Short mmCIF file of C-alpha atoms in Angstrom, two decimals:
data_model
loop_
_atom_site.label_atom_id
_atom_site.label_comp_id
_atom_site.label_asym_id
_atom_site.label_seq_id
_atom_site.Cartn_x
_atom_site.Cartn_y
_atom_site.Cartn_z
CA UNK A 1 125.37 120.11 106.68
CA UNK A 2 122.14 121.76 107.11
CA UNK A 3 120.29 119.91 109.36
CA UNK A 4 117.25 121.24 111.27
CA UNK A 5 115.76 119.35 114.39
CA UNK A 6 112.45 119.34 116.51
CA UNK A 7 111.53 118.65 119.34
CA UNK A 8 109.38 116.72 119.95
CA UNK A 9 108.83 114.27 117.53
CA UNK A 10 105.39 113.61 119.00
CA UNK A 11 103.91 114.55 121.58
CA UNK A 12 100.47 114.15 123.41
CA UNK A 13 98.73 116.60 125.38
CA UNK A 14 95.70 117.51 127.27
CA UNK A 15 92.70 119.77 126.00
CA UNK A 16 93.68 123.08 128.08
CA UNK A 17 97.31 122.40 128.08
CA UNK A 18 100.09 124.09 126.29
CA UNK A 19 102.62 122.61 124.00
CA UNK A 20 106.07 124.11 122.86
CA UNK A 21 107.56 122.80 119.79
CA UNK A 22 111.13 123.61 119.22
CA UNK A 23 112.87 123.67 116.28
CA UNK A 24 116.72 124.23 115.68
CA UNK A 25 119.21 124.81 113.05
CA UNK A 26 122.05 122.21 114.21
CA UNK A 27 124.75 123.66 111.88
CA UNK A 28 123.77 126.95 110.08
CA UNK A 29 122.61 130.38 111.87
CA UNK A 30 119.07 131.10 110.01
CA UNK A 31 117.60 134.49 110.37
CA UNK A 32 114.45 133.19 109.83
CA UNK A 33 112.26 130.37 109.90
CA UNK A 34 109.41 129.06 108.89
CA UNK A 35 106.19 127.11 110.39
CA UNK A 36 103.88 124.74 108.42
CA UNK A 37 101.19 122.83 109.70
CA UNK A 38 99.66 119.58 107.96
CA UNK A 39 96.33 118.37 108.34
CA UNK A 40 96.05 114.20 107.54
CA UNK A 41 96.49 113.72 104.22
CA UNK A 42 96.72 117.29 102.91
CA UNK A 43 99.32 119.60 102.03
CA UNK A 44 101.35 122.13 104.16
CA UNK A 45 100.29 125.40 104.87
CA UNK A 46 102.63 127.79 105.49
CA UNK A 47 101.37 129.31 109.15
CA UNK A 48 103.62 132.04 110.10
CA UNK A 49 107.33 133.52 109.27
CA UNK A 50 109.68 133.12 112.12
CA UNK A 51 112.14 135.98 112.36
CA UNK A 52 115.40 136.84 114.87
CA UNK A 53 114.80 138.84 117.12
CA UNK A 54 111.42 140.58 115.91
CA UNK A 55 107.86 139.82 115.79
CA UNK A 56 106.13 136.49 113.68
CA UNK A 57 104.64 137.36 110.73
CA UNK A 58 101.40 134.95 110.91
CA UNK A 59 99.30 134.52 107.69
CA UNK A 60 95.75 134.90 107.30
CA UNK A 61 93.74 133.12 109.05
CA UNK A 62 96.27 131.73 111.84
CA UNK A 63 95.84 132.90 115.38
CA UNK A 64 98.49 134.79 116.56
CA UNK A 65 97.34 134.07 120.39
CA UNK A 66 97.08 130.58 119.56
CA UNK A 67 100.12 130.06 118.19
CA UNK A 68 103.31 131.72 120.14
CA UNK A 69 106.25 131.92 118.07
CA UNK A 70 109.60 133.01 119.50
CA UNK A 71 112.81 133.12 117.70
CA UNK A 72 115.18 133.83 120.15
CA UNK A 73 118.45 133.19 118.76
CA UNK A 74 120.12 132.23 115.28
CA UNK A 75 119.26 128.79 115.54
CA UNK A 76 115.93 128.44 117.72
CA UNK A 77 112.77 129.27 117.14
CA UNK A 78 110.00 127.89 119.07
CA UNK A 79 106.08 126.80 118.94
CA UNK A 80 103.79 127.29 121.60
CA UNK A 81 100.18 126.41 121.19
CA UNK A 82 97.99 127.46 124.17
CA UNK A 83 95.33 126.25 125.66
CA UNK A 84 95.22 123.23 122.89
CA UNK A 85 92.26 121.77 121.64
CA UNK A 86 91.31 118.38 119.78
CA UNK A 87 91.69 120.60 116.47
CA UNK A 88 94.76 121.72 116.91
CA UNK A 89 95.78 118.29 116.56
CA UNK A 90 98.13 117.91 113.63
CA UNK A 91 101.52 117.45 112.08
CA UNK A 92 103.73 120.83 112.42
CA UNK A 93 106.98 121.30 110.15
CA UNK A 94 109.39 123.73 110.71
CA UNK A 95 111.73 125.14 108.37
CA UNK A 96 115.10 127.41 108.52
CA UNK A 97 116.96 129.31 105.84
CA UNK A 98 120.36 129.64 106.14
CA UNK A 99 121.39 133.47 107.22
CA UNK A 100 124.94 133.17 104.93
CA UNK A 101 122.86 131.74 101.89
CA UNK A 102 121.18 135.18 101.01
CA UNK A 103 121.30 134.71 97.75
CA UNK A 104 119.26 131.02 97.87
CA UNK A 105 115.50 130.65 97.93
CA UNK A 106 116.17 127.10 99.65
CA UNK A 107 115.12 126.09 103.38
CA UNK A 108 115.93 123.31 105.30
CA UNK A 109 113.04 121.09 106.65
CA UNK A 110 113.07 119.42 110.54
CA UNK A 111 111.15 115.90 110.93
CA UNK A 112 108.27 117.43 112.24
CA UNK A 113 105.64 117.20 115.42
CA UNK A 114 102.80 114.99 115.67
CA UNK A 115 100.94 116.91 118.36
CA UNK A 116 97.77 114.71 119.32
CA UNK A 117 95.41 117.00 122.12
CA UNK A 118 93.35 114.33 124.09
CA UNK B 1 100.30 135.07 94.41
CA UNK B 2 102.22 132.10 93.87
CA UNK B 3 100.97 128.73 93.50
CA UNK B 4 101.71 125.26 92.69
CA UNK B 5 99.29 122.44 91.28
CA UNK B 6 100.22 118.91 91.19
CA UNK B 7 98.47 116.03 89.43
CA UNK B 8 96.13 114.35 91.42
CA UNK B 9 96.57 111.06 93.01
CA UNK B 10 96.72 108.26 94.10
CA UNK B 11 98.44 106.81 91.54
CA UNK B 12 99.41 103.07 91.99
CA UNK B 13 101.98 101.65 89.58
CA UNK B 14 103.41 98.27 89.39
CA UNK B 15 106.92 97.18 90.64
CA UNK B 16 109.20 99.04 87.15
CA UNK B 17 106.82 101.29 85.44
CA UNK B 18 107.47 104.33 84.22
CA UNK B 19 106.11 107.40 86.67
CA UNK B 20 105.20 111.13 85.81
CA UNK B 21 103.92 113.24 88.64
CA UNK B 22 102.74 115.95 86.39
CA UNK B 23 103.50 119.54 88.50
CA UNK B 24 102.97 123.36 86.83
CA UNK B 25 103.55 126.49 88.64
CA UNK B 26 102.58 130.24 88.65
CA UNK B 27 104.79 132.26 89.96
CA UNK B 28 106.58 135.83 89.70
CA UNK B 29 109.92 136.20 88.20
CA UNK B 30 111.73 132.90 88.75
CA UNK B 31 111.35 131.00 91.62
CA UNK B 32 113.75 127.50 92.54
CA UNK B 33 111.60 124.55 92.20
CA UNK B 34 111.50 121.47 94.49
CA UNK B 35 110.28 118.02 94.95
CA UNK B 36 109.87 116.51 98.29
CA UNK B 37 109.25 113.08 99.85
CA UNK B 38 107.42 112.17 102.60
CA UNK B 39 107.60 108.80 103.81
CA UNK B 40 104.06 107.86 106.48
CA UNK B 41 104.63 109.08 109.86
CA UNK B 42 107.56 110.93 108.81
CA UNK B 43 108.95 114.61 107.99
CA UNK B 44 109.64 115.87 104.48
CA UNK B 45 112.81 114.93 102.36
CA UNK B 46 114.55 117.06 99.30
CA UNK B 47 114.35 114.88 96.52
CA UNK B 48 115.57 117.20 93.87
CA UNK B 49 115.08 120.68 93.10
CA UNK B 50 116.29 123.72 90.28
CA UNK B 51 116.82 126.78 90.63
CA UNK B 52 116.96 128.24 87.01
CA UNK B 53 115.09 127.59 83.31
CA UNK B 54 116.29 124.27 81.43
CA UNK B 55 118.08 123.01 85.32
CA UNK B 56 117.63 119.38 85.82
CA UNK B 57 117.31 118.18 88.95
CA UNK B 58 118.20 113.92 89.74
CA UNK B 59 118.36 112.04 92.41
CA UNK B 60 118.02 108.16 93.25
CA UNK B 61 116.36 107.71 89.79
CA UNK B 62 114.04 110.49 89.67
CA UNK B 63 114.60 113.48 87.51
CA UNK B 64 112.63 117.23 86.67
CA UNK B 65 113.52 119.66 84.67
CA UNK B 66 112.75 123.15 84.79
CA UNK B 67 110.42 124.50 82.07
CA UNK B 68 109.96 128.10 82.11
CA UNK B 69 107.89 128.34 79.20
CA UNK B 70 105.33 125.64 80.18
CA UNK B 71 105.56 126.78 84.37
CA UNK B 72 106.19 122.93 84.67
CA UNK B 73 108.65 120.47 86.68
CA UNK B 74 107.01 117.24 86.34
CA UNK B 75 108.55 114.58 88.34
CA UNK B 76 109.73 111.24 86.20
CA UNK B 77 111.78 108.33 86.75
CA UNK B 78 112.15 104.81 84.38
CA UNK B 79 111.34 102.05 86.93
CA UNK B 80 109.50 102.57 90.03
CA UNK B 81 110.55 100.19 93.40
CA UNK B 82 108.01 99.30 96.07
CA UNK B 83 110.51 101.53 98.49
CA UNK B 84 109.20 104.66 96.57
CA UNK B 85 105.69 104.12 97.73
CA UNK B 86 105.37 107.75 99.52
CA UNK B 87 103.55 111.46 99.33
CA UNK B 88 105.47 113.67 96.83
CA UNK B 89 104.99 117.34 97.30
CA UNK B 90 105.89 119.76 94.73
CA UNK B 91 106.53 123.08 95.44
CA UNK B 92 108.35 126.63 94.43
CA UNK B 93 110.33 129.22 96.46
CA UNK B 94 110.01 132.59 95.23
CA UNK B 95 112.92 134.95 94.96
CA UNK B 96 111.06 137.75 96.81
CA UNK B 97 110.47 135.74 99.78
CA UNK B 98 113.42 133.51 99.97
CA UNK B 99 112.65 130.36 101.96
CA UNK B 100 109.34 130.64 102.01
CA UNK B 101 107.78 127.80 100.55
CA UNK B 102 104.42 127.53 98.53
CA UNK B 103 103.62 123.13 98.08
CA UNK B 104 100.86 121.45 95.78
CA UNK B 105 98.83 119.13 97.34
CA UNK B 106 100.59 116.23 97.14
CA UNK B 107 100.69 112.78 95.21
CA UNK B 108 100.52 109.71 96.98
CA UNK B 109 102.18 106.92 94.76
CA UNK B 110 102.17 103.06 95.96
CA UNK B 111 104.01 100.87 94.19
CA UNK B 112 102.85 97.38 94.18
CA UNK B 113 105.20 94.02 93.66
#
């Protein structure tokens, strides 16, 4: 149990172009979810908090505008960068917690997104 | 705020040595503690994690245990393979933000034959 997917797995994309990244909770209902980006070779950064039905809570620095997230439903949240540039090329993880684990601090990681913007 | 700081790599170990990933934490009451994988090109992997002073956490050989009183889980395990060559991220969930996960920076660890 527990398994989280995205979509895509990689993905390449024009400068100007936008990009949805989807990520899904295949067996668990999560209230919220979480979105990391990695640059090459570095750590994750957590970049915003994914939550159902309500508005992203992005951390400092990340561009709301930049980076659309929607969370839908219990077990979708999605990724849009806009209007992608050669630096927003990167790996992006997703994460979901489950909604009937309240009492855990654990999430559940997808495989990721290599986005490369050409 | 919460943080996590992981000994720096690379570290490069022959086929059966002994590895420590040394990993301390600072933190707010007391978060669960994990260690991830990740394998090149590919996502992240649980390894192991604890949620609670004096836990242990094992899996496939590798073992940390929760020290409260030195904020440390440093990662271990008796004899490395050249199929654990990898990134290994520590990192900490904090019980006021469940889910939300803080990572070191990582520790890349090839294992040569």
């Amino acid at each position: 149990g527990a398994v989280v997917s995205q979509h895509p797995s990689r993905v390449i994309c024009k400068s100007g172009t936008s990009v949805k990244i989807e990520c899904r909770s295949l067996d668990f209902q999560a209230t919220t979810m979480f979105w990391y980006r990695q640059f090459p070779k570095k750590s994750l950064m957590l970049m915003a908090t994914s939550n159902e039905g309500s508005k992203a809570t992005y951390e400092q620095g990340v561009e709301k505008d930049k980076f659309l997230i929607n969370h839908a439903s219990l077990t979708l949240s999605t990724l849009t960068v806009t209007s992608a540039h050669p630096e927003d090329s990167s790996f992006y993880i997703c994460s979901a917690r489950p909604h009937r684990q309240s009492w855990s601090t654990e999430a559940f990681f997808g495989q990721g997104t290599r986005l490369t913007v050409v | 705020g919460n943080s996590v700081t992981q000994m720096e790599g690379p570290v490069t170990l022959s086929e059966e040595a002994f590895l420590t990933i040394n990993c301390t934490y600072t933190a707010t009451g007391y978060p669960s503690l994990f260690w991830y994988v990740q394998y090149p090109g590919e996502g992240l992997q649980l390894l192991l994690k604890a949620t609670k002073a004096d836990d242990k956490g094992s899996n496939k050989g590798f073992e940390a245990t929760y020290r409260k009183e030195t904020t440390s889980f440093h990662l271990e395990k008796g004899s490395v393979q050249v199929s654990d060559s990898a990134v290994y991220f520590c990192a900490l969930s904090a019980e006021t933000n469940a889910g939300k996960s803080t990572f070191g920076d990582g520790t890349t660890l090839t294992v040569k034959p």
